[in-house]
GROMACS .gro file of C-alpha atoms in nm:
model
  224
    1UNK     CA    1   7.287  -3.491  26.243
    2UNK     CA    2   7.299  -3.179  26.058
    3UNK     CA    3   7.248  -3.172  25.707
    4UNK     CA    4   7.584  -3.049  25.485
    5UNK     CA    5   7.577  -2.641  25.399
    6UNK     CA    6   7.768  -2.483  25.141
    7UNK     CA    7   7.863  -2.114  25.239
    8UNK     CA    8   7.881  -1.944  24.882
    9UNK     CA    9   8.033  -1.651  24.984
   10UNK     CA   10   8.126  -1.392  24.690
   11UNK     CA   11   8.325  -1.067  24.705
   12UNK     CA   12   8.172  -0.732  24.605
   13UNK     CA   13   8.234  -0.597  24.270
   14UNK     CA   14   8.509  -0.336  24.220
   15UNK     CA   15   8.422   0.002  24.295
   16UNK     CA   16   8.518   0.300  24.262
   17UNK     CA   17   8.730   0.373  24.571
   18UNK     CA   18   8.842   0.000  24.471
   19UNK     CA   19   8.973   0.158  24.108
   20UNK     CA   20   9.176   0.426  24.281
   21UNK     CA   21   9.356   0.243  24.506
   22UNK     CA   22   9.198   0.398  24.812
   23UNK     CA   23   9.116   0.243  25.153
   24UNK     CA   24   8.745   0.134  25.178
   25UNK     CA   25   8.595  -0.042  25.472
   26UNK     CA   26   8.242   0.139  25.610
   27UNK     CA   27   8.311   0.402  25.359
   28UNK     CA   28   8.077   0.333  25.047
   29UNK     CA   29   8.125   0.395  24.671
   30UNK     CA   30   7.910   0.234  24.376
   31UNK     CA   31   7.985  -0.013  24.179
   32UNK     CA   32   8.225   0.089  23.829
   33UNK     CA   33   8.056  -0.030  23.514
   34UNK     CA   34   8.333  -0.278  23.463
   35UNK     CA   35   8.322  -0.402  23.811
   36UNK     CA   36   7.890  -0.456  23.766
   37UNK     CA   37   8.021  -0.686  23.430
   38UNK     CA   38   8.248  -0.905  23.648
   39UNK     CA   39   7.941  -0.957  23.885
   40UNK     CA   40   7.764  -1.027  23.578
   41UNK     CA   41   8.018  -1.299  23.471
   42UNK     CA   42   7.990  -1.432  23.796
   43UNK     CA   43   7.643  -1.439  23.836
   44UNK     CA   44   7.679  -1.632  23.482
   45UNK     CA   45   7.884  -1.865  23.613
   46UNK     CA   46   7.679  -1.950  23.955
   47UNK     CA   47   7.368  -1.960  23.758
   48UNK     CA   48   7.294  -2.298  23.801
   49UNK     CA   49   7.366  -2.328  24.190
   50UNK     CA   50   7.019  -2.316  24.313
   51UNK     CA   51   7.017  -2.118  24.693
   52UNK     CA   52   6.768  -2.129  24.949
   53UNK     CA   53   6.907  -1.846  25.129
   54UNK     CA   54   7.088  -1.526  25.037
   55UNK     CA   55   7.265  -1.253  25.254
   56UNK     CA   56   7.489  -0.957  25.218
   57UNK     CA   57   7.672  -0.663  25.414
   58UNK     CA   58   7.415  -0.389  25.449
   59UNK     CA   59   7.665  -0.145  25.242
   60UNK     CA   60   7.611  -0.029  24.907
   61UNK     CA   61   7.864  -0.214  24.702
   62UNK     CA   62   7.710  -0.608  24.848
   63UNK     CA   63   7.413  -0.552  24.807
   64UNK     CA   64   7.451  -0.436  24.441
   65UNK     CA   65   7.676  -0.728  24.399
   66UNK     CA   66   7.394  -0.982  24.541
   67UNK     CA   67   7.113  -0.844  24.306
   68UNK     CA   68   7.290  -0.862  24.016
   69UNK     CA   69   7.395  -1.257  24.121
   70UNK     CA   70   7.030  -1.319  24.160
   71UNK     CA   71   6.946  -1.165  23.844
   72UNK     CA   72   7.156  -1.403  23.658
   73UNK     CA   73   7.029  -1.709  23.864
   74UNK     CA   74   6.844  -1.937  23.693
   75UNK     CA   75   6.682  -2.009  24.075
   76UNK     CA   76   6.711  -1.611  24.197
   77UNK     CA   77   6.334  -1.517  24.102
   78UNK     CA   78   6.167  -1.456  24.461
   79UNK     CA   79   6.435  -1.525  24.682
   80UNK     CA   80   6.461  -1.274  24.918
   81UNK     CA   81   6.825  -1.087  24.996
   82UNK     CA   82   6.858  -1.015  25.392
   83UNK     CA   83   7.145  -0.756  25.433
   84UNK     CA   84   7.331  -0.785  25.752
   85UNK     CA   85   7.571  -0.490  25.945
   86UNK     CA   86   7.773  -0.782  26.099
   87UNK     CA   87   7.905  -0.893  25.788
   88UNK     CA   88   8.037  -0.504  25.690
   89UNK     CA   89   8.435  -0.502  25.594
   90UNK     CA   90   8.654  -0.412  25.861
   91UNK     CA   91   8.609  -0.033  25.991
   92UNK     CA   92   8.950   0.157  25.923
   93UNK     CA   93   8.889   0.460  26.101
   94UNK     CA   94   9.065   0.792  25.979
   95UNK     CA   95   9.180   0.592  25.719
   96UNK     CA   96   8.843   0.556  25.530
   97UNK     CA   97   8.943   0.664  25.180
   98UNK     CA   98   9.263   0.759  25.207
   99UNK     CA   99   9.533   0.616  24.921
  100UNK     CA  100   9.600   0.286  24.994
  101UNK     CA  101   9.966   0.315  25.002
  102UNK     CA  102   9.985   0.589  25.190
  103UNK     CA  103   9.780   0.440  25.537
  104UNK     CA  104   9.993   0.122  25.484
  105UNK     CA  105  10.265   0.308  25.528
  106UNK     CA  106  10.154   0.527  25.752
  107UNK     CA  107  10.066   0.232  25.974
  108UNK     CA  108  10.346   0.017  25.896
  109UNK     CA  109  10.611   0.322  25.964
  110UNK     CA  110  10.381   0.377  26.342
  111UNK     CA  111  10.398  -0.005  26.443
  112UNK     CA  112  10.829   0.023  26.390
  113UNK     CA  113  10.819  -0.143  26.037
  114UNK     CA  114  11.071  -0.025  25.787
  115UNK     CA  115  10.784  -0.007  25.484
  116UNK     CA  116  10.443  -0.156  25.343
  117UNK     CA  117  10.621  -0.466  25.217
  118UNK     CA  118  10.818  -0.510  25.565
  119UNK     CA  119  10.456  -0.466  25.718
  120UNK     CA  120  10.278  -0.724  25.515
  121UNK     CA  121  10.528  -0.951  25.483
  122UNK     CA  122  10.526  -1.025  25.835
  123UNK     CA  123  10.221  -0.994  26.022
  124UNK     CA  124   9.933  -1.207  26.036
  125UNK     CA  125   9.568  -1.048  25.925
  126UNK     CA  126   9.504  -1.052  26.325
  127UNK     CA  127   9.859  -0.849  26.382
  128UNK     CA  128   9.743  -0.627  26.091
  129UNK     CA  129   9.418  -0.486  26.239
  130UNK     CA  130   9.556  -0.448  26.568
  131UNK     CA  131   9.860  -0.256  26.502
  132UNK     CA  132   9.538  -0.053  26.220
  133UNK     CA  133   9.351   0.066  26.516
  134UNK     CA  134   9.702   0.184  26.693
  135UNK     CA  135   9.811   0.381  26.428
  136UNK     CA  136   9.464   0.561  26.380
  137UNK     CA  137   9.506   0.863  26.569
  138UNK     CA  138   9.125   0.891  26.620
  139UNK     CA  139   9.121   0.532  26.772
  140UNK     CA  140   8.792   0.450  26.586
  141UNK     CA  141   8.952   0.179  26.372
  142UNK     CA  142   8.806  -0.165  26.444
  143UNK     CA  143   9.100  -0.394  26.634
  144UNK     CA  144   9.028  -0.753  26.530
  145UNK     CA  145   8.835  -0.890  26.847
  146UNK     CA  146   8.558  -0.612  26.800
  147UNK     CA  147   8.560  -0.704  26.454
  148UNK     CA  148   8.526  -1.074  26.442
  149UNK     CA  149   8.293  -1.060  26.731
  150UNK     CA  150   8.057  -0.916  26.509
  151UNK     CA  151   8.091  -1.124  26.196
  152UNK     CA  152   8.119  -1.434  26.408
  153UNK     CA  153   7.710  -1.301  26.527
  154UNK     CA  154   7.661  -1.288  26.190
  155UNK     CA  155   7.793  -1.603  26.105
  156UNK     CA  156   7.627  -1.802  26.364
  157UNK     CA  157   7.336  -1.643  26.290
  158UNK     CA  158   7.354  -1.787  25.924
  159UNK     CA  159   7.477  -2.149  26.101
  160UNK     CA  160   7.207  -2.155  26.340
  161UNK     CA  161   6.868  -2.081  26.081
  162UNK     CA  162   6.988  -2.333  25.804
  163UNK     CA  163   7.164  -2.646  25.969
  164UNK     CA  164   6.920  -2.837  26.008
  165UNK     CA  165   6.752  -2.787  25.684
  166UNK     CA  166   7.102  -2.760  25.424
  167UNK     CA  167   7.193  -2.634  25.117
  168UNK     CA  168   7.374  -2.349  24.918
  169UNK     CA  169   7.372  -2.022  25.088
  170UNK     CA  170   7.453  -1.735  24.909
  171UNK     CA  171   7.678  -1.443  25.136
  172UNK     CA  172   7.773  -1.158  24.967
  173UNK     CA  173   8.057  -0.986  25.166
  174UNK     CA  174   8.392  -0.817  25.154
  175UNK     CA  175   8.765  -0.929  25.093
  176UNK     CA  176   8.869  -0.899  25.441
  177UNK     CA  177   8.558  -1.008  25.624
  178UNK     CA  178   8.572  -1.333  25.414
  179UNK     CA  179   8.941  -1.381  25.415
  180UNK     CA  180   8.933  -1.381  25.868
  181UNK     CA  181   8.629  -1.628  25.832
  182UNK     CA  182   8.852  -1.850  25.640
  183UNK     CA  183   9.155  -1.822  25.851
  184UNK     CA  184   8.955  -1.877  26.198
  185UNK     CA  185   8.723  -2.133  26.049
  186UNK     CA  186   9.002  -2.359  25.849
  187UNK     CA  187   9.340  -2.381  26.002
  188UNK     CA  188   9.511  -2.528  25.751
  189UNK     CA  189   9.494  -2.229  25.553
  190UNK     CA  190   9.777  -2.004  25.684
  191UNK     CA  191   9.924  -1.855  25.400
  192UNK     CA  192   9.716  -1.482  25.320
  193UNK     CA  193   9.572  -1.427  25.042
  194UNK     CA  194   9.396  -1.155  24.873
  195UNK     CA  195   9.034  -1.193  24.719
  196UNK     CA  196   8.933  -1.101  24.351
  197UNK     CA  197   8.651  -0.901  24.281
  198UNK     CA  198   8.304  -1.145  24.258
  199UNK     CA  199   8.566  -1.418  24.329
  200UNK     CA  200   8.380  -1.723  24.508
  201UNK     CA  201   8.485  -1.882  24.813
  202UNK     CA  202   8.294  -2.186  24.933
  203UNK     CA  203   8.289  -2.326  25.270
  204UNK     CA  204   8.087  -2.660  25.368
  205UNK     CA  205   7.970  -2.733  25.704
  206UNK     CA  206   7.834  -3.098  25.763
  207UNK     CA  207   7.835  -3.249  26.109
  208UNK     CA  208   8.015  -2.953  26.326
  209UNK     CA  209   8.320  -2.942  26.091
  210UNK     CA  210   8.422  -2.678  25.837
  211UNK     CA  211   8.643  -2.699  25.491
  212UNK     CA  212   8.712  -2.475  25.214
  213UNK     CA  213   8.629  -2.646  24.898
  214UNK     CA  214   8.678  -2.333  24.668
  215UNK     CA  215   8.944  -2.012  24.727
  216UNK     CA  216   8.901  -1.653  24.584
  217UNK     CA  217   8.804  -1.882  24.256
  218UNK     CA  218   8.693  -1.686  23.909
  219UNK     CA  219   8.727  -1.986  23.681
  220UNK     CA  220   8.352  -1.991  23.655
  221UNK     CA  221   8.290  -1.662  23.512
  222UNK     CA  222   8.104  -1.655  23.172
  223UNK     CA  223   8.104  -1.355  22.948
  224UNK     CA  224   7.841  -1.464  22.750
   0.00000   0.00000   0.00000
């Protein structure tokens, strides 16, 4: 019998490319000051959760995010942070950086959607990379197998070293990566959602099973 895990896994702070609206998967910005201070309030707010493990995305903006969460962890001092390429956001190809409203429309308009809205209003987040890596005229934008097929490594990975031993992992990650772990993991959960900044999302595993006990939640964060 395995013993029960609790997946802490926390979005990056915003960032710059996050503050102008643009799109930002493999492409990298730092941190904003205000963005490090929501970390902070996070990291205030998870300081008493004691891990025994903690992992991020090997980009920039997660691993940022995951020292600054240590730093404010009462339980942080020594633990080491193990950054991982399989748990990177979703790669959207000539799209890296570009507005955010005008790839979704770009997009939407190439997959015979009237707009954005149309777009997101009815397609699932699987649909939504797919019909990403058809519109991307290069054809290096991630489709959704290649990309869970990754983070599922990732994942497993994670599963696989703690299981048998429990407790609260820490994974710092992205808003997309986290949101398809949740839909394929919990299948309850159908509606989509979209992830705060620092928000934490907590999954448990105990005895092959999986459940979301906490969703893009920010009630914790302290300013003080």
């Amino acid at each position: 019998m395995t013993k029960k895990l609790a997946l802490y896994f926390v979005r990056h702070g915003q960032t710059y490319l996050n503050k102008n609206l643009r799109m930002q998967g493999w492409a990298d910005t730092p941190l904003t000051p205000e963005g490090a201070e929501i970390v902070r309030q996070s990291g205030r707010g998870l300081s008493d959760t004691e891990f025994v493990a903690a992992y991020s995305s090997d980009l920039h903006r997660t691993i940022s995010t995951a020292k600054i969460l240590l730093h404010e962890n009462k339980h942080g001092f020594g633990l080491q942070l193990e950054p991982r390429s399989e748990f990177r956001e979703t790669f959207f190809g000539s799209f890296e950086g570009e507005k955010g409203d005008v790839a979704w429309g770009e997009i939407a308009r190439f997959n015979g959607y009237d707009s954005q809205e149309d777009f997101f209003s009815k397609v699932d987040v699987r649909t939504m990379m797919n019909d990403t890596k058809k519109a991307d005229p290069t054809g290096d934008a991630e489709d959704f197998m290649t990309f869970w097929t990754r983070v599922e490594k990732g994942f497993l990975h994670v599963i696989n070293r703690h299981r048998d031993t429990g407790g609260n992992i820490l994974i710092v990650a992205h808003g997309n990566t986290i949101r398809n772990i949740v839909h394929e993991l919990e299948p309850s959960i159908t509606e989509s959602f979209v992830l705060d900044n620092a928000s934490v999302t907590v999954l448990t595993y105990e005895n092959g099973l999986f459940k979301v006990e906490r969703l893009n939640d920010i009630s914790h964060f302290r300013a003080e």
